Amino acid sequence: MHKRSSLVKKLFCVLLCSLLMGSLFACTAVEPAVSTPNLSEDGPSAESSASTESESSQEEEQPVTDPVVAYIPLDNRPVNKDRVEYLAQSVGIKLLMPEEHLYRTALDNMTPNPDGSTLGNREALLAWVKEMDKTCDYFIISLDQMLSGGLVGSRWLDNTDLTFEYEIADTIIDLCKNNTVYLFDTVMRLASTGSYGGYQLDEYYMLREYGQVARKTLTGKDLTVENIIAGYRFDQNGKKVSTPLPESALDKYHASRTRKLVIADYILRNVGDDLEFIYVGVDDSSPQTTIQTNEINYLKNLIGDRGVLSAAADELGMCCLARMATQIYGKIEVTLTYYGQGKDQAADEFDIGTLGENIGNHLICLNTDEANNPGDGLQVLILTRSSSSSDRVSLMKQLESNLEKNIPTVLLDVSGKAYNLSYMMFHQYDMGVAELLGYSSWNTAGNAMGIALSQGIARYAYLSAVEKSTDEANEGFLKSMTFAYIKDVCYKAKGKRVENIWSEDGDCNMPLVLSRINESPIITSLSPHNEEEHPTVKVSNFRYPWDRTFEMTFDIKIS
């Protein structure tokens, strides 16, 4: 996997941030947390004890460094920034990022970036990537950010002259030749973005309704970029899709879809097998046949065994980082247990495919196998949309039993009724909530499964490879879980109103949840199993990076 293994290069990567702070290439770094095992496709090597005398003397002269990855986020929302930073720290990976204003999105009525733009600075990011190539071996790159200035830009830009986009694409293609590069991208969602470019909720719903109309499904030789684009305006019977939207809005919508598809086609056709992995998420979709369906099928064929396409978007950066962790520390197995009958049903109204299919695709991305023997490996408990109150009780009893027996567990709530389960967790059961290795109930099923599985699988792989987790990694893990519980439980339970979560009155309030986190030990070793108390977790400075309640974030201090 590791294409250019140069210790000198890694050491310079650590130094580069301090040398270039304050310049165009200034970057944010999450500090390393653990010495790196042998970097191989199968994880840590057991051959270290057989090292020669010369190798030993060389090790004394050149200390082992932690894996360093240059990361281009999808945008500056907390799921793409904060959660990824915490995840990297929790598994001993040093994360290098450009300055936030270079990948920031500013919605309507927000202050633009220093360069006057409301999207990421593609020219500066391209220069940053080229500079990182001098010193880093690992890259996780959002194609939407690099090519369009972020997720919002990928739905908005409609230029037909793609000269600069091809320059960026060629740089990424060349980068893959000598580095381990993980790319992530999205299939453009059914609608554009509200509160950007003058669009509001009315335009969002009209475009979503327009995009949901089934188009003719193309197969075989008919499934081409040209035919996909030609079919945008027509339903499956060849009739023009009717909509109250003006023709100018439709022209822009189709042009944005065309631009995105053409660029993806160029990269996937030219990068070849140099690409380590690509995860393409289907953003804000529907289980039925839509305007996205032909794009999805076309891209699946192009990707082949170089990656996966699934219902996903905001969690893609976390997923790629977790895959990197399993390739560094070793592949793991998981046992999946579904509660309710939702495994073979649509994950939710915004995702393609069934819940089981999407879980399976996330496991492929995370370089993880489902265990042949039930009960082996990391346990993942999944509450589905069709679950009942008795299913919730069964899940909680199993979770309680797992924690009592020291069985590492992830809890994934995609029921759409997260409050019911979180109430049981924090009010009816006395369990160590920080003993879980992963948790999420955030937003769509695709978002929640990507967050929880990335947390748990990456941490489990890390703990399987090290004798004991470091203090720095423990701090990252605590921040990751605290963010999940405060954002996914308290914030949602209190109607996404920050002023409400501080009150000790009512259910799942923040003082209660924080006290349960602080009373709970965390797992610091798997073999032998070890749990440790931790310093006090405190939170402050709640804020809204996009001036919307959805993107709320906050500071976490481990004191």
XYZ file of C-alpha atoms in Angstrom:
559
model
C 0.000 0.000 0.000
C 2.713 2.454 0.989
C 4.077 3.578 -2.378
C 6.869 5.887 -1.336
C 8.173 4.952 2.085
C 10.564 7.731 3.030
C 11.175 8.473 6.691
C 12.920 11.724 5.822
C 9.865 12.770 3.861
C 7.590 12.098 6.842
C 9.839 14.044 9.218
C 9.808 17.021 6.879
C 6.015 16.796 6.727
C 5.885 17.355 10.484
C 8.248 20.337 10.203
C 6.534 21.892 7.212
C 3.600 23.349 9.124
C 5.798 25.326 11.513
C 8.036 26.556 8.707
C 5.159 27.772 6.598
C 2.760 29.127 9.226
C 1.383 32.465 8.185
C 1.942 31.827 4.492
C -0.384 30.572 1.811
C 0.506 27.025 2.782
C -0.079 27.394 6.517
C -1.872 24.363 7.842
C -3.607 22.998 10.884
C -2.135 19.879 12.410
C -3.594 17.406 14.880
C -0.717 16.087 16.959
C 0.361 12.445 16.612
C -0.506 9.962 19.290
C 1.318 6.684 18.729
C 4.324 5.138 17.065
C 3.438 3.499 13.780
C 3.529 -0.264 13.326
C 4.979 -1.731 10.150
C 2.973 -0.136 7.315
C 1.831 -3.050 5.201
C -1.359 -4.109 3.478
C -2.013 -6.645 6.220
C -1.287 -4.310 9.115
C 1.400 -4.651 11.813
C 4.242 -7.055 11.130
C 5.455 -9.564 13.685
C 8.980 -9.552 12.265
C 10.314 -6.631 14.306
C 12.073 -8.961 16.756
C 14.146 -10.379 13.898
C 15.713 -7.054 12.953
C 19.439 -7.034 12.272
C 22.064 -5.101 14.215
C 22.422 -2.590 11.415
C 18.679 -2.088 11.317
C 18.664 -1.528 15.071
C 21.361 1.116 14.860
C 19.476 2.779 12.018
C 16.320 2.866 14.144
C 18.277 4.571 16.918
C 19.417 7.254 14.504
C 15.999 7.712 12.885
C 13.069 7.578 15.360
C 9.795 6.080 14.186
C 7.231 8.723 13.263
C 3.476 8.590 13.156
C 1.515 8.312 9.907
C 0.932 11.763 8.439
C -1.917 12.519 6.056
C -2.654 15.699 4.096
C -6.416 16.196 4.167
C -8.630 18.342 1.917
C -12.093 18.448 3.545
C -15.416 18.582 1.734
C -16.026 21.936 3.444
C -15.715 23.517 6.882
C -18.777 21.992 8.540
C -17.972 20.117 11.789
C -18.641 16.662 10.337
C -15.913 17.308 7.756
C -13.521 19.162 10.047
C -13.967 18.655 13.808
C -15.097 15.025 13.727
C -12.300 14.082 11.323
C -9.707 15.819 13.510
C -10.912 13.952 16.597
C -10.983 10.627 14.737
C -7.415 11.065 13.492
C -6.152 11.899 16.973
C -8.009 8.921 18.460
C -6.030 6.508 16.270
C -2.594 8.126 16.307
C -2.686 9.713 12.849
C -1.281 13.208 12.317
C -3.672 15.228 10.200
C -2.477 18.193 8.122
C -5.080 20.607 6.771
C -4.981 23.948 4.939
C -6.174 27.064 6.719
C -9.942 27.011 7.113
C -10.667 30.022 4.916
C -9.220 28.096 1.956
C -11.979 25.456 2.131
C -14.758 27.479 3.776
C -18.251 27.944 2.320
C -20.149 31.181 2.961
C -23.890 31.000 2.398
C -25.988 34.022 1.444
C -25.736 36.884 3.945
C -22.509 35.472 5.429
C -19.157 37.250 5.312
C -17.173 36.068 2.245
C -13.718 34.550 2.518
C -10.642 36.840 2.523
C -10.293 36.422 -1.236
C -13.868 37.657 -1.695
C -15.197 34.231 -2.667
C -18.023 32.321 -1.027
C -16.471 28.958 -1.940
C -13.118 27.269 -1.340
C -10.013 28.733 -2.983
C -9.166 26.125 -5.616
C -5.977 27.826 -6.779
C -4.596 27.993 -3.237
C -5.621 24.414 -2.475
C -3.924 23.189 -5.637
C -0.727 24.942 -4.565
C -1.074 23.485 -1.058
C -1.419 19.942 -2.405
C 1.668 20.388 -4.581
C 3.624 21.638 -1.559
C 2.440 18.721 0.582
C 3.556 16.311 -2.140
C 7.151 17.240 -1.357
C 6.868 15.797 2.131
C 3.743 13.657 2.604
C 2.942 10.149 1.419
C -0.728 9.965 2.372
C -3.548 12.118 0.996
C -7.302 12.172 1.613
C -8.882 14.541 -0.892
C -12.406 15.759 -1.500
C -12.874 16.130 -5.246
C -15.855 18.415 -4.646
C -13.612 20.818 -2.712
C -10.648 20.646 -5.088
C -12.725 21.009 -8.247
C -15.680 23.107 -7.108
C -14.760 24.808 -3.836
C -16.921 22.463 -1.757
C -20.157 20.512 -1.778
C -22.279 23.614 -2.348
C -20.054 24.694 -5.231
C -20.341 21.282 -6.886
C -24.111 21.829 -7.124
C -23.795 25.435 -8.280
C -20.900 25.873 -10.719
C -22.005 25.449 -14.325
C -19.002 26.520 -16.418
C -18.381 24.641 -19.655
C -14.725 25.643 -20.070
C -13.061 23.014 -17.863
C -9.434 23.927 -18.584
C -8.641 24.701 -14.939
C -10.618 21.702 -13.698
C -8.571 19.420 -15.944
C -5.379 20.976 -14.594
C -6.505 20.102 -11.068
C -7.551 16.627 -12.176
C -4.184 15.990 -13.833
C -2.375 17.055 -10.655
C -4.440 14.584 -8.628
C -3.849 11.829 -11.177
C -0.084 12.455 -11.004
C -0.242 12.563 -7.202
C -1.630 9.030 -7.165
C 1.441 7.652 -8.970
C 3.830 8.075 -6.034
C 1.543 8.424 -3.017
C -1.220 6.599 -1.217
C -4.255 8.668 -2.196
C -7.828 8.263 -1.026
C -10.356 10.282 -3.011
C -13.977 10.946 -2.157
C -16.658 12.497 -4.306
C -20.444 12.770 -4.564
C -23.135 12.213 -7.117
C -24.879 15.587 -7.306
C -27.983 15.542 -5.172
C -31.525 15.941 -6.454
C -31.728 19.599 -5.412
C -29.390 22.536 -5.202
C -28.561 24.335 -1.920
C -30.992 26.572 -0.103
C -29.640 29.918 1.139
C -27.038 30.047 -1.627
C -27.135 32.008 -4.869
C -30.535 33.375 -3.937
C -32.157 29.936 -3.701
C -34.449 29.246 -0.749
C -36.511 26.263 0.413
C -39.029 26.704 -2.405
C -36.314 26.178 -5.025
C -34.895 23.265 -3.024
C -38.208 21.393 -2.969
C -39.058 22.170 -6.591
C -35.662 20.932 -7.788
C -35.871 17.847 -5.570
C -39.320 17.038 -6.947
C -38.050 17.585 -10.498
C -35.019 15.350 -9.919
C -37.118 12.589 -8.337
C -39.079 12.000 -11.531
C -37.919 8.693 -13.023
C -35.806 8.970 -16.171
C -35.363 6.185 -18.720
C -32.892 3.681 -17.296
C -29.944 3.195 -19.650
C -28.031 -0.084 -19.924
C -25.216 -1.646 -21.904
C -23.876 0.415 -24.791
C -26.571 3.026 -24.239
C -25.145 3.931 -20.828
C -22.841 6.769 -21.890
C -22.133 10.254 -20.589
C -23.706 11.768 -23.687
C -26.921 9.756 -23.371
C -27.202 10.421 -19.648
C -26.980 14.175 -20.249
C -29.412 14.011 -23.168
C -31.974 12.326 -20.917
C -31.963 14.864 -18.091
C -35.061 16.720 -19.355
C -37.218 13.669 -20.116
C -39.089 11.091 -18.056
C -38.933 7.336 -18.584
C -41.561 7.603 -21.338
C -39.654 10.266 -23.252
C -41.900 13.143 -22.215
C -40.439 16.412 -20.984
C -40.596 16.606 -17.193
C -42.919 19.398 -16.140
C -41.989 21.826 -13.375
C -42.869 25.360 -12.263
C -39.161 26.211 -12.291
C -38.064 28.751 -14.946
C -36.055 27.475 -17.894
C -32.987 29.382 -16.714
C -32.983 27.465 -13.436
C -33.288 24.151 -15.301
C -30.467 25.088 -17.667
C -28.212 25.833 -14.706
C -29.231 22.630 -12.908
C -28.512 20.458 -15.937
C -25.226 22.263 -16.631
C -24.044 21.656 -13.062
C -24.891 17.955 -13.322
C -23.137 17.753 -16.692
C -20.004 19.473 -15.403
C -19.750 17.183 -12.394
C -20.290 13.980 -14.370
C -17.819 14.923 -17.106
C -15.041 15.713 -14.609
C -15.605 12.481 -12.654
C -15.503 10.528 -15.899
C -12.175 12.150 -16.831
C -10.509 11.351 -13.511
C -11.725 7.756 -13.256
C -10.737 7.006 -16.852
C -7.228 8.423 -16.471
C -6.108 7.599 -12.931
C -5.962 3.857 -13.574
C -4.789 1.508 -10.830
C -2.566 4.152 -9.234
C -5.536 5.235 -7.136
C -5.590 3.652 -3.672
C -9.343 3.999 -3.166
C -12.316 6.202 -4.052
C -15.583 6.495 -2.167
C -18.406 8.121 -4.136
C -21.402 9.090 -2.035
C -24.888 9.616 -3.367
C -26.023 12.863 -1.806
C -29.612 13.660 -0.769
C -31.237 10.992 -2.910
C -34.279 8.721 -2.911
C -34.774 4.921 -2.980
C -36.643 5.179 -6.305
C -35.397 5.694 -9.870
C -34.388 9.345 -10.290
C -32.265 11.660 -12.409
C -29.294 10.243 -10.457
C -29.866 6.598 -11.391
C -28.014 6.569 -14.724
C -25.171 8.612 -13.234
C -24.914 6.105 -10.375
C -24.828 3.072 -12.657
C -22.297 4.682 -14.975
C -19.931 5.624 -12.166
C -20.235 2.190 -10.556
C -19.031 0.621 -13.793
C -16.104 3.042 -14.014
C -15.055 2.584 -10.382
C -14.923 -1.199 -10.555
C -12.873 -2.661 -7.716
C -11.018 0.618 -7.058
C -13.677 1.851 -4.658
C -17.342 1.861 -3.764
C -20.453 3.967 -4.399
C -23.132 4.188 -1.743
C -25.567 6.460 0.081
C -23.214 8.917 1.755
C -21.953 12.495 1.680
C -20.955 14.366 4.810
C -19.230 11.396 6.476
C -16.948 10.526 3.537
C -13.822 12.129 5.022
C -14.237 10.109 8.210
C -14.714 6.924 6.204
C -11.539 7.422 4.169
C -9.538 8.152 7.320
C -10.921 5.027 8.988
C -9.981 2.966 5.935
C -6.456 4.342 6.175
C -6.378 3.277 9.845
C -7.390 -0.306 9.036
C -4.779 -0.500 6.295
C -2.101 0.744 8.685
C -3.067 -1.159 11.814
C -4.698 -4.226 10.311
C -8.003 -5.374 8.874
C -10.700 -6.291 11.389
C -13.983 -8.190 11.524
C -17.354 -7.035 12.792
C -20.523 -8.812 13.878
C -23.672 -6.967 12.820
C -26.921 -7.346 14.775
C -30.065 -5.664 13.444
C -33.008 -4.804 15.677
C -36.315 -4.495 13.855
C -37.098 -5.671 10.323
C -35.393 -2.796 8.534
C -32.261 -4.496 7.208
C -33.798 -5.203 3.795
C -35.851 -2.021 3.628
C -34.865 1.404 2.323
C -32.395 2.987 4.737
C -34.499 6.185 4.737
C -36.235 8.505 2.283
C -32.977 10.302 1.427
C -30.778 7.274 0.661
C -30.502 4.814 -2.210
C -30.500 1.081 -1.525
C -31.491 -0.910 1.531
C -30.013 -0.448 4.978
C -28.137 -3.743 4.710
C -26.676 -2.821 1.325
C -25.481 0.522 2.619
C -23.934 -1.030 5.724
C -22.161 -3.521 3.456
C -20.811 -0.757 1.225
C -19.535 1.172 4.222
C -17.713 -1.954 5.418
C -16.064 -2.275 1.996
C -14.912 1.330 2.247
C -13.615 0.734 5.770
C -11.604 -2.331 4.682
C -13.615 -4.455 7.106
C -15.195 -7.902 6.812
C -18.330 -9.229 8.419
C -17.346 -12.039 10.790
C -18.073 -15.612 9.708
C -18.730 -16.598 13.301
C -21.377 -14.418 14.985
C -19.912 -12.797 18.058
C -16.393 -12.410 16.673
C -14.673 -9.063 16.338
C -16.228 -5.672 16.974
C -19.940 -5.839 17.776
C -22.225 -3.406 15.915
C -25.784 -3.054 17.226
C -28.144 -1.426 14.703
C -31.605 -0.074 15.482
C -33.596 0.058 12.223
C -36.509 2.178 11.041
C -39.081 -0.555 11.604
C -37.979 -1.231 15.178
C -40.461 -1.391 18.039
C -40.246 -0.641 21.741
C -39.451 -4.310 22.396
C -36.605 -4.104 19.850
C -35.173 -1.132 21.733
C -35.335 -3.070 24.999
C -33.606 -6.068 23.400
C -30.848 -3.855 22.012
C -30.262 -2.138 25.342
C -30.079 -5.440 27.191
C -27.525 -6.709 24.663
C -25.522 -3.508 24.961
C -25.562 -3.752 28.742
C -24.418 -7.370 28.552
C -21.626 -6.528 26.086
C -20.227 -3.815 28.321
C -20.382 -6.060 31.386
C -18.464 -8.747 29.463
C -15.904 -6.259 28.070
C -17.039 -6.781 24.476
C -16.127 -3.768 22.277
C -19.337 -2.382 20.806
C -20.643 0.278 18.412
C -24.219 1.549 18.614
C -25.851 2.785 15.412
C -29.341 4.284 15.613
C -30.963 4.747 12.191
C -34.504 4.319 13.478
C -35.415 7.928 12.755
C -36.603 8.095 16.357
C -33.231 8.520 18.075
C -34.735 10.209 21.119
C -36.401 6.969 22.239
C -33.153 5.015 22.429
C -31.047 7.859 23.814
C -33.599 8.380 26.593
C -33.176 4.744 27.575
C -29.379 5.048 27.473
C -29.175 8.052 29.739
C -32.238 7.669 31.963
C -33.137 3.986 32.284
C -29.810 2.146 32.085
C -26.735 2.760 34.206
C -23.920 2.007 31.772
C -20.551 3.454 30.859
C -21.445 5.383 27.724
C -17.771 6.217 27.025
C -17.010 2.484 26.917
C -18.670 2.302 23.514
C -16.225 2.620 20.617
C -18.689 4.429 18.375
C -22.139 6.023 18.383
C -24.273 8.060 16.022
C -27.875 8.890 15.238
C -27.103 12.001 13.221
C -29.225 13.075 10.236
C -29.639 10.505 7.410
C -28.977 6.791 7.783
C -25.929 7.164 5.531
C -24.504 9.936 7.712
C -25.086 8.034 10.967
C -23.633 4.741 9.776
C -20.542 6.432 8.338
C -19.875 8.326 11.555
C -20.454 5.457 14.008
C -18.699 2.779 11.943
C -15.706 5.025 11.239
C -15.335 5.830 14.937
C -15.603 2.244 16.096
C -13.727 0.397 13.374
C -10.783 2.806 13.324
C -10.425 2.795 17.118
C -10.776 -1.004 17.305
C -8.091 -1.472 14.632
C -5.798 0.924 16.508
C -6.348 -0.753 19.885
C -5.739 -4.161 18.275
C -2.324 -3.035 17.044
C -0.907 -1.190 20.062
C -0.094 -2.435 23.532
C -1.913 0.503 25.077
C -3.531 3.666 23.785
C -1.625 6.882 24.436
C -2.985 9.837 26.386
C -3.188 11.872 23.165
C -5.200 9.161 21.420
C -7.480 8.807 24.442
C -8.122 12.535 24.358
C -9.058 12.364 20.681
C -11.394 9.451 21.356
C -13.088 11.266 24.237
C -13.607 14.320 22.044
C -15.039 12.151 19.265
C -17.551 10.450 21.557
C -18.408 13.642 23.444
C -19.159 15.411 20.179
C -21.430 12.530 19.137
C -23.381 12.460 22.396
C -23.774 16.236 22.712
C -24.630 16.801 19.030
C -26.563 13.619 18.234
C -28.386 13.272 21.574
C -28.622 16.524 23.615
C -28.814 18.953 20.736
C -31.451 16.954 18.850
C -33.467 16.228 22.006
C -33.604 19.946 22.756
C -34.879 20.929 19.335
C -31.459 21.989 18.046
C -31.472 25.004 20.337
C -28.180 25.614 22.165
C -29.884 27.709 24.833
C -32.038 24.713 25.780
C -29.336 22.088 26.291
C -27.783 23.738 29.357
C -30.889 23.415 31.502
C -30.899 20.486 33.906
C -34.638 20.247 33.442
C -35.983 17.757 30.949
C -34.615 14.661 29.264
C -31.125 14.114 27.839
C -29.904 17.499 29.028
C -26.227 18.306 28.645
C -25.274 18.323 32.356
C -26.662 14.792 32.613
C -24.917 13.531 29.471
C -21.592 15.130 30.435
C -21.779 13.612 33.898
C -22.369 10.173 32.403
C -19.385 10.620 30.080
C -17.169 11.771 32.948
C -18.273 8.901 35.204
C -17.509 6.326 32.498
C -14.065 4.792 31.893
C -12.767 4.289 28.366
C -11.180 1.224 26.776
C -7.428 1.709 26.384
C -6.348 -1.836 25.517
C -7.984 -4.918 24.010
C -5.485 -7.632 24.847
C -5.552 -7.714 27.767
C -8.762 -5.727 28.112
C -8.116 -2.578 30.092
C -10.273 0.405 31.011
C -9.123 3.654 32.561
C -10.666 6.677 34.185
C -10.054 9.910 32.311
C -9.727 13.638 33.017
C -12.876 15.738 33.129
C -14.542 16.610 29.830
C -15.834 20.179 29.498
C -17.558 21.906 26.574
C -17.864 25.575 25.628
C -18.056 28.123 22.809
C -21.095 26.774 20.973
C -21.308 28.332 17.504
C -22.707 27.998 13.987
C -20.051 27.965 11.203
C -22.713 28.308 8.487
C -25.124 30.480 10.508
C -27.550 27.548 10.536
C -28.580 25.373 13.470
C -27.700 22.209 11.532
C -23.944 22.891 11.567
C -23.612 23.684 15.285
C -20.188 22.948 16.795
C -18.373 23.640 20.051
C -15.030 23.364 21.835
C -14.142 20.322 23.944
C -11.549 20.510 26.704
C -10.088 17.514 28.495
C -8.799 18.969 31.767
